[in-house]
Amino acid sequence: ALQTLEGSRAVAELDQMLSGYTLVKSADVEPSLARVRPVAPELVAKLERALGHRRRVRIRYRGARDEKPSFRLLDPIALRFSKGHLYFVAYDTARAGARTFKLDRITVVDVLPDKAAVHPDLEINALLQHAAKIWSGPTHQVAVRLSQRVARYAHEYPLVADQVLHDEPDGSILVRATVAGLIE
């Protein structure tokens, strides 16, 4: 379950804490976990080092819409885990703004000797305040109607934390929310 976080300080600390325990296998119970392609642990470790030492990084990245990978010069802001994937949030110097990079799409991380610029206006919680998952950017007001059949899940799986739910006479629920972008 922690495979995606391999290479991070959190997993190293868990490994250390659990080192004195013995794995007991039971023939009766065989856990089944979805296969997730692990992110290269050395990339995670380099990004954590850059964050900890406030160093600029150069990554090789291929975005979802990119035909080929390119190098990006970034000032680290945070690493975030969301819905089974690890993301790197950084200030992209060429695009002059905060961007989110899926670690599965990063193939090279170079931690540079240059100090990362300070971006006091880019606070991670504020950046992702209206994210349905991990997306940041201009906000949109949305209204989503959930049929009576699935309306009960609106409470279990909120679109965003500050959404407002309206019970409709037909048993459906209208979800009103402010979201960052419409992609997620």
Coordinates of C-alpha atoms in Angstrom, one line a residue:
A1 CA 0.0 0.0 0.0
L2 CA 3.0 2.3 0.6
Q3 CA 4.7 1.4 -2.6
T4 CA 4.1 4.8 -4.2
L5 CA 5.8 6.5 -1.3
E6 CA 9.0 4.3 -1.6
G7 CA 12.1 6.4 -1.1
S8 CA 10.4 9.0 1.1
R9 CA 11.4 9.7 4.7
A10 CA 8.0 8.5 5.9
V11 CA 8.6 5.0 4.5
A12 CA 12.2 4.9 5.9
E13 CA 10.9 5.8 9.3
L14 CA 8.1 3.1 9.1
D15 CA 10.7 0.5 8.0
Q16 CA 12.9 1.4 10.9
M17 CA 10.0 1.2 13.4
L18 CA 8.9 -2.2 12.1
S19 CA 12.4 -3.7 11.8
G20 CA 12.0 -5.6 15.0
Y21 CA 8.8 -7.3 13.9
T22 CA 8.5 -10.6 12.1
L23 CA 6.2 -11.1 9.1
V24 CA 3.6 -13.8 9.8
K25 CA 1.9 -15.3 6.8
S26 CA -1.4 -16.9 7.1
A27 CA -2.6 -19.5 4.6
D28 CA -6.2 -18.5 5.3
V29 CA -5.9 -14.8 4.4
E30 CA -4.1 -13.5 1.3
P31 CA -4.4 -9.7 1.0
S32 CA -5.0 -8.4 -2.4
L33 CA -3.8 -4.9 -3.3
A34 CA -4.1 -3.2 -6.7
R35 CA -0.8 -3.1 -8.6
V36 CA 0.6 0.4 -8.6
R37 CA 3.7 1.1 -10.7
P38 CA 6.2 2.3 -8.1
V39 CA 7.8 5.7 -8.6
A40 CA 11.6 5.4 -8.6
P41 CA 12.5 5.8 -4.9
E42 CA 15.7 7.8 -5.8
L43 CA 13.5 10.5 -7.5
V44 CA 11.3 10.8 -4.4
A45 CA 14.4 11.1 -2.2
K46 CA 15.9 13.8 -4.4
L47 CA 12.7 15.8 -4.3
E48 CA 12.5 15.5 -0.6
R49 CA 16.2 16.6 -0.3
A50 CA 15.5 19.7 -2.5
L51 CA 12.5 20.6 -0.4
G52 CA 14.4 20.2 2.9
H53 CA 17.4 22.2 1.7
R54 CA 15.4 24.7 -0.4
R55 CA 17.3 23.9 -3.6
R56 CA 16.1 24.5 -7.1
V57 CA 15.5 21.4 -9.2
R58 CA 15.6 20.5 -12.9
I59 CA 13.2 17.7 -13.9
R60 CA 12.5 15.9 -17.1
Y61 CA 8.8 15.7 -17.4
R62 CA 6.1 14.7 -19.9
G63 CA 2.8 16.2 -19.2
A64 CA -0.5 14.5 -20.2
R65 CA -0.7 16.7 -23.3
D66 CA 3.0 16.8 -24.2
E67 CA 4.2 14.9 -27.3
K68 CA 7.7 14.5 -25.8
P69 CA 9.3 15.1 -22.4
S70 CA 11.1 18.4 -21.7
F71 CA 13.2 19.8 -18.9
R72 CA 11.7 22.2 -16.3
L73 CA 13.5 24.4 -13.9
L74 CA 11.5 24.5 -10.6
D75 CA 11.4 25.9 -7.1
P76 CA 10.0 23.2 -4.8
I77 CA 6.8 23.8 -2.8
A78 CA 5.6 20.4 -1.6
L79 CA 5.1 16.7 -2.2
R80 CA 1.4 15.6 -2.0
F81 CA -0.1 12.1 -2.1
S82 CA -3.6 12.0 -3.6
K83 CA -5.7 9.0 -4.6
G84 CA -2.8 6.6 -4.9
H85 CA -0.4 8.9 -6.7
L86 CA 2.4 11.2 -5.5
Y87 CA 2.6 14.7 -6.9
F88 CA 5.3 17.4 -6.8
V89 CA 4.0 21.0 -6.5
A90 CA 6.6 23.6 -7.6
Y91 CA 7.0 27.1 -9.0
D92 CA 7.9 26.7 -12.7
T93 CA 10.4 29.4 -13.6
A94 CA 9.7 29.4 -17.3
R95 CA 5.9 29.5 -16.9
A96 CA 6.1 31.9 -14.0
G97 CA 3.6 30.1 -11.8
A98 CA 2.8 27.2 -9.6
R99 CA 2.4 23.8 -11.3
T100 CA 1.6 20.3 -10.2
F101 CA 3.7 17.4 -11.5
K102 CA 2.7 13.8 -11.3
L103 CA 5.7 11.8 -10.2
D104 CA 4.8 8.9 -12.6
R105 CA 5.7 11.3 -15.4
I106 CA 9.1 12.5 -14.1
T107 CA 12.1 10.6 -15.4
V108 CA 15.0 12.8 -14.2
V109 CA 15.5 14.9 -11.1
D110 CA 18.6 17.0 -10.7
V111 CA 19.0 18.9 -7.4
L112 CA 20.9 22.0 -8.2
P113 CA 23.3 23.9 -6.0
D114 CA 21.2 27.1 -6.5
K115 CA 18.9 28.2 -3.7
A116 CA 15.2 28.0 -4.6
A117 CA 13.5 31.4 -4.8
V118 CA 11.1 32.1 -2.0
H119 CA 7.4 32.4 -3.1
P120 CA 5.5 33.6 0.0
D121 CA 2.3 34.0 -2.0
L122 CA 2.3 30.2 -2.9
E123 CA 1.2 28.4 0.2
I124 CA 0.3 24.7 -0.5
N125 CA -3.0 24.6 1.3
A126 CA -4.2 27.8 -0.3
L127 CA -3.1 26.5 -3.7
L128 CA -5.1 23.3 -3.3
Q129 CA -8.0 24.8 -1.4
H130 CA -10.5 24.1 -4.1
A131 CA -8.9 21.0 -5.7
A132 CA -11.2 18.1 -6.2
K133 CA -8.0 16.0 -6.2
I134 CA -4.7 17.8 -6.9
W135 CA -5.5 20.4 -9.5
S136 CA -4.9 24.1 -8.8
G137 CA -5.7 27.2 -10.8
P138 CA -8.7 29.5 -11.6
T139 CA -11.8 28.6 -9.7
H140 CA -15.2 27.8 -11.2
Q141 CA -18.7 27.5 -9.6
V142 CA -20.2 24.2 -10.4
A143 CA -23.5 22.4 -9.7
V144 CA -23.7 18.7 -10.1
R145 CA -26.9 16.8 -9.7
L146 CA -26.6 13.2 -8.4
S147 CA -29.5 10.9 -9.0
Q148 CA -31.5 9.4 -6.2
R149 CA -29.6 6.1 -6.8
V150 CA -26.2 7.6 -6.0
A151 CA -27.2 10.6 -3.9
R152 CA -26.2 8.9 -0.6
Y153 CA -22.5 8.9 -1.8
A154 CA -22.3 12.7 -1.8
H155 CA -21.6 12.7 1.9
E156 CA -19.0 9.8 1.7
Y157 CA -17.1 11.2 -1.3
P158 CA -17.1 15.0 -1.1
L159 CA -16.1 16.8 -4.3
V160 CA -14.4 19.5 -2.1
A161 CA -14.4 20.2 1.6
D162 CA -16.6 23.3 1.5
Q163 CA -19.3 21.9 -0.9
V164 CA -22.9 22.6 -0.2
L165 CA -25.5 19.8 -0.6
H166 CA -29.1 20.5 -1.5
D167 CA -31.7 17.7 -1.1
E168 CA -34.1 17.8 -4.0
P169 CA -37.8 16.7 -3.8
D170 CA -37.2 13.8 -6.2
G171 CA -34.5 12.3 -3.9
S172 CA -31.5 13.5 -5.9
I173 CA -28.9 15.8 -4.4
L174 CA -27.5 19.0 -6.0
V175 CA -23.8 19.5 -5.1
R176 CA -22.7 23.1 -5.4
A177 CA -19.0 23.8 -5.1
T178 CA -16.2 26.1 -6.0
V179 CA -13.5 24.0 -7.7
A180 CA -10.1 24.6 -9.2
G181 CA -10.5 23.9 -12.9
L182 CA -13.0 21.6 -14.6
I183 CA -10.7 18.7 -15.5
E184 CA -11.0 16.8 -12.2

